[in-house]
One Martini backbone bead per residue (centre of mass of N, CA, C, O) as a GRO file, in nm:
protein
  329
    1MET     BB    1  13.325   7.746   8.621
    2LEU     BB    2  13.176   8.075   8.644
    3ILE     BB    3  13.276   8.270   8.377
    4ASP     BB    4  13.362   8.577   8.236
    5THR     BB    5  13.502   8.822   8.021
    6TYR     BB    6  13.576   8.995   8.310
    7GLY     BB    7  13.653   8.767   8.547
    8ARG     BB    8  13.401   8.682   8.675
    9VAL     BB    9  13.285   8.474   8.957
   10ALA     BB   10  13.040   8.241   9.022
   11THR     BB   11  12.916   8.146   9.371
   12ASP     BB   12  12.612   8.260   9.355
   13LEU     BB   13  12.284   8.120   9.399
   14ARG     BB   14  11.961   8.198   9.260
   15VAL     BB   15  11.643   8.046   9.359
   16SER     BB   16  11.338   8.018   9.214
   17LEU     BB   17  11.036   7.852   9.330
   18THR     BB   18  10.836   8.102   9.265
   19ASP     BB   19  10.593   8.348   9.152
   20LYS     BB   20  10.441   8.353   9.395
   21CYS     BB   21  10.233   8.566   9.624
   22ASN     BB   22  10.087   8.695   9.946
   23LEU     BB   23  10.165   8.964   9.822
   24ARG     BB   24  10.127   9.334   9.692
   25CYS     BB   25  10.365   9.505   9.623
   26THR     BB   26  10.402   9.804   9.469
   27TYR     BB   27  10.719   9.746   9.365
   28CYS     BB   28  10.637   9.449   9.215
   29MET     BB   29  10.305   9.437   9.190
   30PRO     BB   30  10.001   9.408   9.117
   31GLU     BB   31   9.695   9.350   9.257
   32GLU     BB   32   9.611   9.246   8.965
   33GLY     BB   33   9.650   9.032   8.665
   34LEU     BB   34   9.874   8.831   8.708
   35GLN     BB   35  10.044   8.588   8.539
   36TRP     BB   36  10.094   8.271   8.610
   37LEU     BB   37  10.251   7.999   8.614
   38ALA     BB   38  10.243   7.692   8.498
   39LYS     BB   39  10.302   7.403   8.639
   40PRO     BB   40  10.469   7.268   8.398
   41ASP     BB   41  10.688   7.513   8.403
   42LEU     BB   42  10.784   7.424   8.652
   43LEU     BB   43  10.996   7.312   8.856
   44THR     BB   44  11.083   7.050   9.015
   45ASP     BB   45  11.231   6.924   9.286
   46ASP     BB   46  11.432   6.743   9.129
   47GLU     BB   47  11.532   6.966   8.939
   48ILE     BB   48  11.643   7.161   9.143
   49VAL     BB   49  11.846   6.963   9.280
   50ARG     BB   50  12.003   6.905   9.028
   51LEU     BB   51  12.097   7.196   8.963
   52VAL     BB   52  12.244   7.236   9.230
   53ARG     BB   53  12.437   7.013   9.199
   54VAL     BB   54  12.577   7.111   8.943
   55ALA     BB   55  12.672   7.378   9.070
   56VAL     BB   56  12.837   7.255   9.313
   57THR     BB   57  13.010   7.013   9.165
   58ARG     BB   58  13.086   7.176   8.865
   59LEU     BB   59  13.069   7.528   8.923
   60GLY     BB   60  13.142   7.655   9.226
   61ILE     BB   61  12.910   7.667   9.418
   62ARG     BB   62  12.854   7.799   9.770
   63ASP     BB   63  12.584   7.973   9.736
   64VAL     BB   64  12.230   7.947   9.839
   65ARG     BB   65  11.932   8.117   9.728
   66PHE     BB   66  11.600   8.122   9.825
   67THR     BB   67  11.325   8.227   9.627
   68GLY     BB   68  11.101   8.424   9.433
   69GLY     BB   69  10.865   8.523   9.526
   70GLU     BB   70  10.736   8.294   9.775
   71PRO     BB   71  10.898   8.020   9.912
   72LEU     BB   72  10.678   7.930  10.139
   73LEU     BB   73  10.480   7.823   9.895
   74ARG     BB   74  10.653   7.579   9.869
   75PRO     BB   75  10.581   7.261   9.952
   76GLY     BB   76  10.901   7.139   9.906
   77LEU     BB   77  11.117   7.310  10.071
   78VAL     BB   78  11.234   7.135  10.295
   79GLY     BB   79  11.333   6.907  10.109
   80ILE     BB   80  11.521   7.077   9.936
   81VAL     BB   81  11.710   7.163  10.165
   82GLU     BB   82  11.788   6.878  10.267
   83ARG     BB   83  11.916   6.782   9.989
   84CYS     BB   84  12.127   7.011   9.962
   85ALA     BB   85  12.272   6.960  10.240
   86ALA     BB   86  12.385   6.666  10.121
   87LEU     BB   87  12.594   6.792   9.969
   88ALA     BB   88  12.917   6.752   9.797
   89PRO     BB   89  12.962   7.023   9.877
   90ARG     BB   90  12.824   7.224  10.119
   91PRO     BB   91  12.612   7.465  10.102
   92LYS     BB   92  12.518   7.773  10.167
   93MET     BB   93  12.193   7.855  10.311
   94SER     BB   94  11.921   8.068  10.202
   95LEU     BB   95  11.641   8.303  10.262
   96THR     BB   96  11.387   8.485  10.088
   97THR     BB   97  11.130   8.662  10.273
   98ASN     BB   98  10.821   8.792  10.409
   99GLY     BB   99  10.747   8.599  10.677
  100ILE     BB  100  10.506   8.450  10.600
  101GLY     BB  101  10.517   8.145  10.787
  102LEU     BB  102  10.785   8.133  10.957
  103GLY     BB  103  10.674   8.061  11.234
  104ARG     BB  104  10.604   7.752  11.125
  105THR     BB  105  10.908   7.690  10.957
  106ALA     BB  106  11.183   7.750  11.100
  107ALA     BB  107  11.251   7.484  11.244
  108ALA     BB  108  11.246   7.298  10.986
  109LEU     BB  109  11.461   7.457  10.829
  110LYS     BB  110  11.692   7.421  11.030
  111ALA     BB  111  11.686   7.104  11.036
  112ALA     BB  112  11.746   7.085  10.714
  113GLY     BB  113  11.997   7.335  10.678
  114LEU     BB  114  11.945   7.613  10.723
  115ASN     BB  115  12.115   7.916  10.797
  116ARG     BB  116  11.937   8.171  10.678
  117VAL     BB  117  11.767   8.500  10.671
  118ASN     BB  118  11.561   8.708  10.462
  119VAL     BB  119  11.350   8.986  10.555
  120SER     BB  120  11.074   9.166  10.451
  121LEU     BB  121  11.060   9.513  10.583
  122ASP     BB  122  10.926   9.856  10.551
  123THR     BB  123  10.768   9.870  10.841
  124LEU     BB  124  10.619   9.960  11.171
  125ARG     BB  125  10.343  10.014  11.031
  126ARG     BB  126  10.042   9.878  10.975
  127ASP     BB  127   9.915  10.076  10.772
  128VAL     BB  128  10.153  10.090  10.576
  129PHE     BB  129  10.175   9.792  10.513
  130LYS     BB  130   9.894   9.773  10.382
  131THR     BB  131   9.957   9.972  10.155
  132LEU     BB  132  10.216   9.835  10.031
  133THR     BB  133  10.080   9.515  10.021
  134ARG     BB  134   9.764   9.479  10.044
  135ARG     BB  135   9.807   9.360  10.352
  136ASP     BB  136   9.717   9.233  10.689
  137ARG     BB  137  10.050   9.109  10.800
  138HIS     BB  138  10.252   9.227  11.005
  139GLN     BB  139  10.258   9.029  11.253
  140ASP     BB  140  10.363   8.788  11.094
  141VAL     BB  141  10.640   8.903  11.037
  142LEU     BB  142  10.731   8.947  11.335
  143ASP     BB  143  10.704   8.646  11.408
  144GLY     BB  144  10.905   8.533  11.204
  145LEU     BB  145  11.154   8.679  11.302
  146ALA     BB  146  11.155   8.564  11.591
  147ALA     BB  147  11.172   8.262  11.506
  148ALA     BB  148  11.442   8.277  11.359
  149ARG     BB  149  11.609   8.366  11.600
  150GLU     BB  150  11.534   8.129  11.802
  151VAL     BB  151  11.657   7.891  11.594
  152GLY     BB  152  11.924   8.018  11.432
  153LEU     BB  153  11.873   8.213  11.161
  154THR     BB  154  12.176   8.340  11.149
  155PRO     BB  155  12.164   8.621  11.042
  156VAL     BB  156  11.903   8.842  11.062
  157LYS     BB  157  11.776   8.992  10.775
  158VAL     BB  158  11.651   9.323  10.682
  159ASN     BB  159  11.452   9.429  10.414
  160THR     BB  160  11.441   9.777  10.282
  161VAL     BB  161  11.200   9.991  10.128
  162LEU     BB  162  11.193  10.328  10.032
  163MET     BB  163  10.902  10.559  10.008
  164PRO     BB  164  10.761  10.827   9.915
  165GLY     BB  165  10.487  10.908  10.133
  166LEU     BB  166  10.519  10.642  10.334
  167ASN     BB  167  10.843  10.536  10.457
  168GLY     BB  168  11.074  10.770  10.431
  169ASP     BB  169  11.083  10.837  10.771
  170GLU     BB  170  11.192  10.535  10.905
  171ALA     BB  171  11.496  10.473  10.932
  172PRO     BB  172  11.563  10.527  11.232
  173ASP     BB  173  11.349  10.340  11.356
  174LEU     BB  174  11.438  10.080  11.220
  175LEU     BB  175  11.723  10.069  11.340
  176ALA     BB  176  11.648  10.069  11.636
  177TRP     BB  177  11.481   9.816  11.622
  178ALA     BB  178  11.703   9.620  11.512
  179VAL     BB  179  11.902   9.651  11.739
  180GLY     BB  180  11.697   9.560  11.970
  181HIS     BB  181  11.657   9.256  11.809
  182GLY     BB  182  11.921   9.160  11.634
  183TYR     BB  183  11.913   9.286  11.357
  184GLU     BB  184  12.000   9.319  11.008
  185LEU     BB  185  11.991   9.611  10.827
  186ARG     BB  186  11.869   9.667  10.479
  187PHE     BB  187  11.885   9.898  10.238
  188ILE     BB  188  11.690   9.941   9.930
  189GLU     BB  189  11.689  10.047   9.631
  190GLN     BB  190  11.471  10.121   9.419
  191MET     BB  191  11.363   9.916   9.152
  192PRO     BB  192  11.280   9.815   8.815
  193LEU     BB  193  11.046   9.542   8.912
  194ASP     BB  194  10.773   9.630   8.809
  195ALA     BB  195  10.506   9.524   8.619
  196GLN     BB  196  10.376   9.826   8.581
  197HIS     BB  197  10.601  10.048   8.537
  198GLY     BB  198  10.629  10.284   8.799
  199TRP     BB  199  10.918  10.364   8.790
  200LYS     BB  200  11.116  10.641   8.920
  201ARG     BB  201  11.414  10.796   8.946
  202ASP     BB  202  11.319  11.093   9.065
  203GLY     BB  203  11.142  10.936   9.318
  204MET     BB  204  11.374  10.816   9.474
  205ILE     BB  205  11.543  10.681   9.744
  206THR     BB  206  11.860  10.721   9.830
  207ALA     BB  207  12.144  10.646   9.990
  208GLY     BB  208  12.203  10.937  10.074
  209ASP     BB  209  11.929  10.979  10.213
  210ILE     BB  210  11.955  10.755  10.424
  211LEU     BB  211  12.219  10.842  10.564
  212GLN     BB  212  12.124  11.118  10.651
  213SER     BB  213  11.896  11.010  10.833
  214LEU     BB  214  12.062  10.838  11.020
  215SER     BB  215  12.271  11.069  11.113
  216SER     BB  216  12.053  11.213  11.305
  217ARG     BB  217  12.100  10.949  11.536
  218PHE     BB  218  12.373  10.828  11.417
  219THR     BB  219  12.686  10.674  11.421
  220LEU     BB  220  12.874  10.629  11.122
  221THR     BB  221  13.100  10.360  11.014
  222GLU     BB  222  13.281  10.267  10.762
  223GLU     BB  223  13.362  10.004  10.606
  224GLY     BB  224  13.569   9.818  10.445
  225GLY     BB  225  13.630   9.664  10.143
  226GLU     BB  226  13.721   9.382  10.247
  227GLU     BB  227  13.453   9.315  10.401
  228ARG     BB  228  13.261   9.320  10.150
  229GLY     BB  229  13.345   9.240   9.875
  230SER     BB  230  13.073   9.102   9.687
  231ALA     BB  231  12.877   9.243   9.836
  232PRO     BB  232  12.603   9.470   9.794
  233ALA     BB  233  12.652   9.584  10.081
  234GLU     BB  234  12.702   9.865  10.239
  235ARG     BB  235  12.868   9.911  10.559
  236TRP     BB  236  12.782  10.021  10.896
  237ILE     BB  237  12.873  10.132  11.189
  238VAL     BB  238  12.693  10.150  11.501
  239ASP     BB  239  12.795  10.329  11.752
  240GLY     BB  240  13.079  10.141  11.745
  241GLY     BB  241  12.906   9.896  11.809
  242PRO     BB  242  12.827   9.578  11.669
  243HIS     BB  243  12.637   9.711  11.476
  244ARG     BB  244  12.479   9.696  11.151
  245VAL     BB  245  12.439   9.870  10.835
  246GLY     BB  246  12.282   9.855  10.513
  247VAL     BB  247  12.344   9.947  10.161
  248ILE     BB  248  12.173   9.912   9.847
  249ALA     BB  249  12.300  10.083   9.546
  250SER     BB  250  12.196   9.989   9.244
  251VAL     BB  251  12.157  10.279   9.110
  252THR     BB  252  12.388  10.492   9.226
  253ARG     BB  253  12.600  10.228   9.316
  254PRO     BB  254  12.721  10.015   9.142
  255PHE     BB  255  12.845   9.643   9.165
  256CYS     BB  256  12.926   9.477   8.900
  257SER     BB  257  13.238   9.415   8.921
  258ALA     BB  258  13.158   9.210   9.193
  259CYS     BB  259  12.992   9.004   9.072
  260ASP     BB  260  12.863   8.648   9.190
  261ARG     BB  261  12.605   8.580   9.016
  262THR     BB  262  12.338   8.344   8.969
  263ARG     BB  263  12.023   8.261   8.794
  264LEU     BB  264  11.708   8.086   8.875
  265THR     BB  265  11.418   8.024   8.762
  266ALA     BB  266  11.107   7.876   8.807
  267ASP     BB  267  11.141   7.774   8.480
  268GLY     BB  268  11.461   7.722   8.410
  269GLN     BB  269  11.625   7.997   8.391
  270VAL     BB  270  11.910   8.163   8.299
  271ARG     BB  271  12.053   8.446   8.476
  272ASN     BB  272  12.331   8.675   8.479
  273CYS     BB  273  12.104   8.892   8.547
  274LEU     BB  274  11.842   9.058   8.668
  275PHE     BB  275  11.850   9.259   8.385
  276ALA     BB  276  11.830   9.065   8.176
  277ARG     BB  277  11.717   8.981   7.836
  278GLU     BB  278  11.847   8.701   7.861
  279GLU     BB  279  11.798   8.338   7.829
  280THR     BB  280  11.861   8.000   7.958
  281ASP     BB  281  11.747   7.679   7.890
  282LEU     BB  282  11.727   7.409   8.129
  283ARG     BB  283  11.462   7.258   8.116
  284ALA     BB  284  11.486   7.134   7.835
  285ALA     BB  285  11.734   6.967   7.904
  286LEU     BB  286  11.616   6.804   8.136
  287ARG     BB  287  11.369   6.696   7.937
  288SER     BB  288  11.613   6.566   7.720
  289ASP     BB  289  11.841   6.390   7.859
  290ALA     BB  290  12.059   6.550   7.981
  291THR     BB  291  12.350   6.590   8.105
  292ASP     BB  292  12.537   6.739   8.343
  293GLU     BB  293  12.744   6.839   8.137
  294ASP     BB  294  12.548   6.979   7.948
  295ILE     BB  295  12.440   7.174   8.158
  296ALA     BB  296  12.715   7.305   8.236
  297ARG     BB  297  12.770   7.415   7.958
  298LEU     BB  298  12.529   7.608   7.930
  299TRP     BB  299  12.588   7.778   8.187
  300LYS     BB  300  12.867   7.880   8.101
  301LEU     BB  301  12.765   8.027   7.838
  302ALA     BB  302  12.576   8.224   7.992
  303MET     BB  303  12.802   8.364   8.160
  304TRP     BB  304  13.008   8.457   7.944
  305GLY     BB  305  12.784   8.689   7.836
  306LYS     BB  306  12.819   8.887   8.046
  307LYS     BB  307  12.782   9.199   8.132
  308ALA     BB  308  12.937   9.470   8.281
  309GLY     BB  309  12.633   9.577   8.325
  310SER     BB  310  12.293   9.655   8.400
  311GLY     BB  311  12.203   9.978   8.329
  312LEU     BB  312  12.102  10.157   8.578
  313ASP     BB  313  12.302  10.413   8.514
  314ASP     BB  314  12.097  10.459   8.287
  315PRO     BB  315  11.855  10.697   8.223
  316ALA     BB  316  11.727  10.491   7.980
  317PHE     BB  317  11.627  10.274   8.142
  318LEU     BB  318  11.452   9.975   8.108
  319GLN     BB  319  11.249   9.753   8.195
  320PRO     BB  320  11.195   9.447   8.245
  321ASP     BB  321  10.982   9.199   8.115
  322ARG     BB  322  10.998   9.074   8.398
  323PRO     BB  323  10.903   9.018   8.697
  324MET     BB  324  11.035   8.950   8.999
  325SER     BB  325  10.853   8.697   9.063
  326ALA     BB  326  10.995   8.534   8.808
  327ILE     BB  327  11.313   8.561   8.899
  328GLY     BB  328  11.436   8.664   9.161
  329GLY     BB  329  11.609   8.845   9.433
   0.00000   0.00000   0.00000
């Protein structure tokens, strides 16, 4: 069991498969100049599967989310999913992706055992997408979403970050579109995860702003706390149901007291929080003939030291040293 000194138990593992991405979203990384991890520093497919096995069979992990960077850029992704699906007990598996390439891989991922996907899409407008991501790939994302729905990688969740002056006015249109296509939309407050440290608290669009905008067109009824559990998103029923919309208010309404996550970076470091300053090196243990029990012991120790909160609610918060692409969302 992965328990910390505050009694929180981690049952959700986020695994970054690569730090590379085929987009350059302005709130995540600079247009150029970011140093990628060297290939020898990355975990191999076998090492990833072994760590997931340790987490599932020895540490009580029930949910595994593959992230990046962009996980679809990992050549061995389908094989990793298939091997993790064969574990006993079998974890629930999901994927966070920008959707580019999902149209080609959705069927294979479903057949390998993936349960569902989260796809990042911040705008319905091609020109705005190009400005936000510095790439003209909007239609590829739409095609990937449709493919995921068609093969049954459901519920298909769409993650959206709103930024003033770019897509800040799109919340109602995005929700109407998501409802019409059967996707579950989740707005995420912009967090200080950009490598260029351009995030400013006083310039972000808050959960309150988003809900006010949505309420101009929809009737929203808040779900109860029991239905939310440890999920980061507060959810609202849209126009009486059955559709839902979520808001992840990491900055203005932190949910650290219910956090059940542990994170594995693409180079084999355990992070007990997305914003942690310290990491525990499991890659070195893997490559020095450590036993599964040794690795489990290191992982438990890393989680035991988890802090009460992320620090995002502190106005003096400083950005983490590593960009999101190296850590995994």
